[in-house]
Short mmCIF file of C-alpha atoms in Angstrom, two decimals:
data_model
loop_
_atom_site.label_atom_id
_atom_site.label_comp_id
_atom_site.label_asym_id
_atom_site.label_seq_id
_atom_site.Cartn_x
_atom_site.Cartn_y
_atom_site.Cartn_z
CA LYS A 1 0.00 0.00 0.00
CA ALA A 2 1.44 3.38 -0.94
CA GLY A 3 2.04 5.80 1.91
CA VAL A 4 0.87 9.35 2.30
CA THR A 5 2.24 11.57 -0.45
CA GLN A 6 2.66 15.33 -0.40
CA THR A 7 3.45 17.65 -3.25
CA PRO A 8 5.49 19.63 -3.78
CA ARG A 9 8.26 18.57 -1.39
CA TYR A 10 9.98 21.96 -1.47
CA LEU A 11 8.65 25.39 -2.31
CA ILE A 12 10.07 28.89 -2.30
CA LYS A 13 7.71 31.85 -2.38
CA THR A 14 7.92 35.55 -1.67
CA ARG A 15 5.94 37.59 0.82
CA GLY A 16 2.43 38.41 -0.32
CA GLN A 17 2.11 35.42 -2.63
CA GLN A 18 -0.21 32.51 -2.05
CA VAL A 19 0.56 28.81 -2.04
CA THR A 20 -1.37 25.56 -2.39
CA LEU A 21 -0.06 22.29 -0.94
CA SER A 22 -1.45 18.88 -1.75
CA CYS A 23 -1.81 15.68 0.25
CA SER A 24 -2.90 12.26 -0.98
CA PRO A 25 -3.83 9.91 1.86
CA ILE A 26 -3.28 6.19 2.07
CA SER A 27 -5.83 4.38 -0.07
CA GLY A 28 -9.00 3.84 1.93
CA HIS A 29 -8.22 6.51 4.50
CA ARG A 30 -10.88 9.20 4.66
CA SER A 31 -9.43 11.45 7.35
CA VAL A 32 -6.66 13.95 6.65
CA SER A 33 -5.03 16.27 9.17
CA TRP A 34 -2.58 19.09 8.50
CA TYR A 35 0.20 20.31 10.79
CA GLN A 36 2.76 23.09 10.74
CA GLN A 37 6.22 22.57 12.20
CA THR A 38 8.60 25.45 12.94
CA PRO A 39 11.77 25.55 15.06
CA GLY A 40 10.20 28.02 17.44
CA GLN A 41 6.68 26.65 17.90
CA GLY A 42 7.22 22.98 17.15
CA LEU A 43 4.32 21.03 15.72
CA GLN A 44 0.94 22.73 15.63
CA PHE A 45 -2.40 21.44 14.43
CA LEU A 46 -3.94 23.24 11.44
CA PHE A 47 -7.05 21.34 10.29
CA GLU A 48 -8.72 17.97 10.21
CA TYR A 49 -10.97 16.84 7.35
CA PHE A 50 -13.21 13.81 7.06
CA SER A 51 -15.48 13.03 4.15
CA GLU A 52 -14.95 16.50 2.63
CA THR A 53 -15.94 18.26 5.87
CA GLN A 54 -13.65 20.23 8.15
CA ARG A 55 -14.06 18.73 11.61
CA ASN A 56 -11.53 20.74 13.58
CA LYS A 57 -9.41 23.81 13.06
CA GLY A 58 -6.38 24.95 14.99
CA ASN A 59 -5.58 28.45 16.14
CA PHE A 60 -4.36 29.91 12.85
CA PRO A 61 -5.47 33.05 11.00
CA GLY A 62 -7.98 32.94 8.19
CA ARG A 63 -5.16 33.11 5.64
CA PHE A 64 -4.83 29.38 6.22
CA SER A 65 -7.56 27.36 4.58
CA GLY A 66 -8.08 23.88 3.29
CA ARG A 67 -10.43 21.49 1.62
CA GLN A 68 -10.90 17.82 0.95
CA PHE A 69 -12.12 16.25 -2.25
CA SER A 70 -14.41 13.28 -2.80
CA ASN A 71 -11.38 11.02 -3.35
CA SER A 72 -10.08 12.08 0.10
CA ARG A 73 -7.18 14.06 -1.33
CA SER A 74 -6.73 17.31 0.50
CA GLU A 75 -5.24 20.70 -0.24
CA MET A 76 -4.28 23.54 2.02
CA ASN A 77 -3.89 27.11 0.91
CA VAL A 78 -2.02 29.97 2.51
CA SER A 79 -2.74 33.42 1.14
CA THR A 80 -0.73 36.61 1.57
CA LEU A 81 2.35 34.75 2.72
CA GLU A 82 4.40 36.13 5.60
CA LEU A 83 8.00 35.34 6.53
CA GLY A 84 6.73 33.49 9.60
CA ASP A 85 4.86 31.02 7.40
CA SER A 86 8.17 29.39 6.52
CA ALA A 87 7.80 25.90 7.93
CA LEU A 88 7.49 22.21 7.28
CA TYR A 89 3.86 21.41 6.51
CA LEU A 90 2.90 17.84 7.28
CA CYS A 91 -0.26 15.96 6.54
CA ALA A 92 -1.36 12.71 8.11
CA SER A 93 -4.09 10.30 7.18
CA SER A 94 -6.12 7.84 9.21
CA SER A 95 -9.03 5.57 8.54
CA GLN A 96 -11.36 7.42 10.89
CA PRO A 97 -11.36 10.91 12.36
CA GLY A 98 -10.56 11.93 15.89
CA GLN A 99 -10.40 9.65 18.87
CA GLY A 100 -10.21 5.94 19.13
CA GLU A 101 -7.16 4.00 20.21
CA GLY A 102 -6.94 2.08 16.97
CA ASN A 103 -7.00 5.18 14.83
CA GLU A 104 -3.30 5.55 14.08
CA GLN A 105 -2.11 8.51 12.01
CA PHE A 106 0.27 7.97 9.11
CA PHE A 107 2.37 10.98 8.22
CA GLY A 108 3.55 12.17 4.83
CA PRO A 109 7.10 13.41 4.19
CA GLY A 110 6.05 17.05 4.39
CA THR A 111 6.36 20.13 2.20
CA ARG A 112 9.10 22.53 3.20
CA LEU A 113 7.94 26.07 2.45
CA THR A 114 10.38 28.95 2.46
CA VAL A 115 9.01 32.48 2.28
CA LEU A 116 11.50 35.15 1.21
CA LYS B 1 -5.40 25.54 27.82
CA ASN B 2 -4.06 22.10 26.99
CA GLU B 3 -0.32 21.85 27.58
CA VAL B 4 2.06 18.98 26.93
CA GLU B 5 5.42 18.93 28.68
CA GLN B 6 8.22 16.55 27.78
CA SER B 7 11.40 15.75 29.65
CA PRO B 8 14.23 15.67 29.15
CA GLN B 9 14.56 18.11 26.26
CA ASN B 10 17.89 16.57 25.23
CA LEU B 11 19.35 13.19 26.08
CA THR B 12 22.68 11.64 25.10
CA ALA B 13 23.35 8.05 26.09
CA GLN B 14 25.63 5.16 25.27
CA GLU B 15 24.59 2.24 23.12
CA GLY B 16 22.85 -0.41 25.18
CA GLU B 17 21.49 1.92 27.84
CA PHE B 18 17.84 1.91 28.97
CA ILE B 19 16.17 5.15 27.90
CA THR B 20 13.12 6.84 29.45
CA ILE B 21 11.32 9.87 28.03
CA ASN B 22 8.50 11.43 30.00
CA CYS B 23 5.35 13.29 28.94
CA SER B 24 2.89 15.15 31.15
CA TYR B 25 -0.32 16.81 30.01
CA SER B 26 -2.90 19.04 31.62
CA VAL B 27 -6.36 18.04 30.36
CA GLY B 28 -8.42 14.89 30.02
CA ILE B 29 -7.54 13.08 26.85
CA SER B 30 -8.99 10.47 24.56
CA ALA B 31 -5.61 9.26 23.29
CA LEU B 32 -1.89 9.90 23.55
CA HIS B 33 0.55 9.44 20.69
CA TRP B 34 4.29 8.85 20.69
CA LEU B 35 5.95 9.91 17.44
CA GLN B 36 9.50 9.57 16.12
CA GLN B 37 11.04 12.15 13.79
CA HIS B 38 14.35 11.57 12.05
CA PRO B 39 16.53 14.31 10.50
CA GLY B 40 14.92 15.32 7.23
CA GLY B 41 11.49 15.56 8.81
CA GLY B 42 9.78 12.21 8.34
CA ILE B 43 7.47 11.34 11.23
CA VAL B 44 6.55 7.81 12.23
CA SER B 45 3.79 6.98 14.68
CA LEU B 46 5.21 4.65 17.34
CA PHE B 47 2.27 4.21 19.69
CA MET B 48 -1.26 5.39 20.23
CA LEU B 49 -2.66 4.55 23.64
CA SER B 50 -5.38 5.55 26.05
CA SER B 51 -4.60 3.23 28.95
CA GLY B 52 -2.09 0.75 30.26
CA LYS B 53 0.98 -0.30 28.40
CA LYS B 54 2.03 -1.20 24.86
CA LYS B 55 5.19 -2.88 23.60
CA HIS B 56 6.68 -3.04 20.14
CA GLY B 57 10.09 -4.59 19.83
CA ARG B 58 12.48 -2.66 22.09
CA LEU B 59 9.98 0.13 22.65
CA ILE B 60 7.52 0.29 25.53
CA ALA B 61 4.94 3.00 26.16
CA THR B 62 2.96 3.40 29.37
CA ILE B 63 0.26 5.81 30.40
CA ASN B 64 -1.25 6.74 33.76
CA ILE B 65 -4.53 8.50 33.07
CA GLN B 66 -5.10 9.56 36.69
CA GLU B 67 -1.68 11.22 36.91
CA LYS B 68 -1.85 12.55 33.32
CA HIS B 69 1.56 11.10 32.56
CA SER B 70 3.10 8.82 29.97
CA SER B 71 6.56 7.36 29.50
CA LEU B 72 8.36 5.98 26.47
CA HIS B 73 11.09 3.46 27.21
CA ILE B 74 13.75 2.13 24.85
CA THR B 75 15.57 -1.01 25.92
CA ALA B 76 19.04 -1.93 24.61
CA SER B 77 19.32 1.42 22.83
CA HIS B 78 21.10 1.58 19.48
CA PRO B 79 22.53 4.49 17.45
CA ARG B 80 19.68 4.07 14.96
CA ASP B 81 17.30 5.09 17.76
CA SER B 82 18.78 8.60 17.55
CA ALA B 83 15.87 10.86 16.65
CA VAL B 84 13.41 13.36 18.10
CA TYR B 85 10.62 11.72 20.09
CA ILE B 86 7.40 13.69 20.31
CA CYS B 87 4.43 13.20 22.60
CA ALA B 88 1.02 14.38 21.40
CA VAL B 89 -2.43 14.24 22.98
CA ARG B 90 -5.96 14.56 21.71
CA PRO B 91 -8.25 16.20 24.28
CA ARG B 92 -11.31 14.22 25.33
CA GLY B 93 -14.31 15.13 23.19
CA GLY B 94 -12.21 15.48 20.08
CA ALA B 95 -13.13 19.11 19.57
CA ASP B 96 -9.50 20.04 19.10
CA GLY B 97 -6.74 18.44 17.13
CA LEU B 98 -3.54 17.04 18.54
CA THR B 99 -1.47 19.13 20.94
CA PHE B 100 2.24 18.36 20.76
CA GLY B 101 5.13 18.46 23.18
CA LYS B 102 8.34 20.18 22.13
CA GLY B 103 10.09 16.85 21.61
CA THR B 104 13.07 15.06 23.15
CA HIS B 105 16.28 15.04 21.11
CA LEU B 106 17.86 11.63 21.71
CA ILE B 107 21.41 10.78 20.65
CA ILE B 108 22.74 7.26 21.18
CA GLN B 109 26.51 7.07 20.90
CA PRO B 110 28.23 3.84 19.80
#
């Protein structure tokens, strides 16, 4: 079974631009979560999607948005990029959303975004 | 506010030593995750548990729900265990996503 894939793996943008990142979950997984990792803040939760619906959202400004398609692939978008948005963006998929001890998350390799 | 504290922040040990990493959290949870991150960024889920103890190979994870505390143990440590180990919790009710600790940087020297 193929793992979680994220594209692109690396991205360089300038301030004010917008960016779209893509995540394809493991086949059969319907839940996708997004995380931001920075040296200063560590890992932080962005969103969780299940069956094309956003279930949870972390404490991020409205410039951060996402969506999930009927095939469970997910995209996240960051508009009006700021220098502080430079980070590793990780997505993870699971078979079900939220709680449940058997609901392990499988992480993708991440997209490293650099904002200049 | 849900907080997750890990200790130690950094740990260097010799090959073969028994390793313990601790995680404390402040709210009721539905599940606790232990994650491993190698240089380059890839994250692997090691354990997901809500009670008791789990074992996988040389790794053991325990959780005490009453004390809001979990430990990750590595027996017979090996240089390939060198990585960042991250504890994460999902608050009970599932209204929020995972909250992460800052991670423990583990180096195992040959």
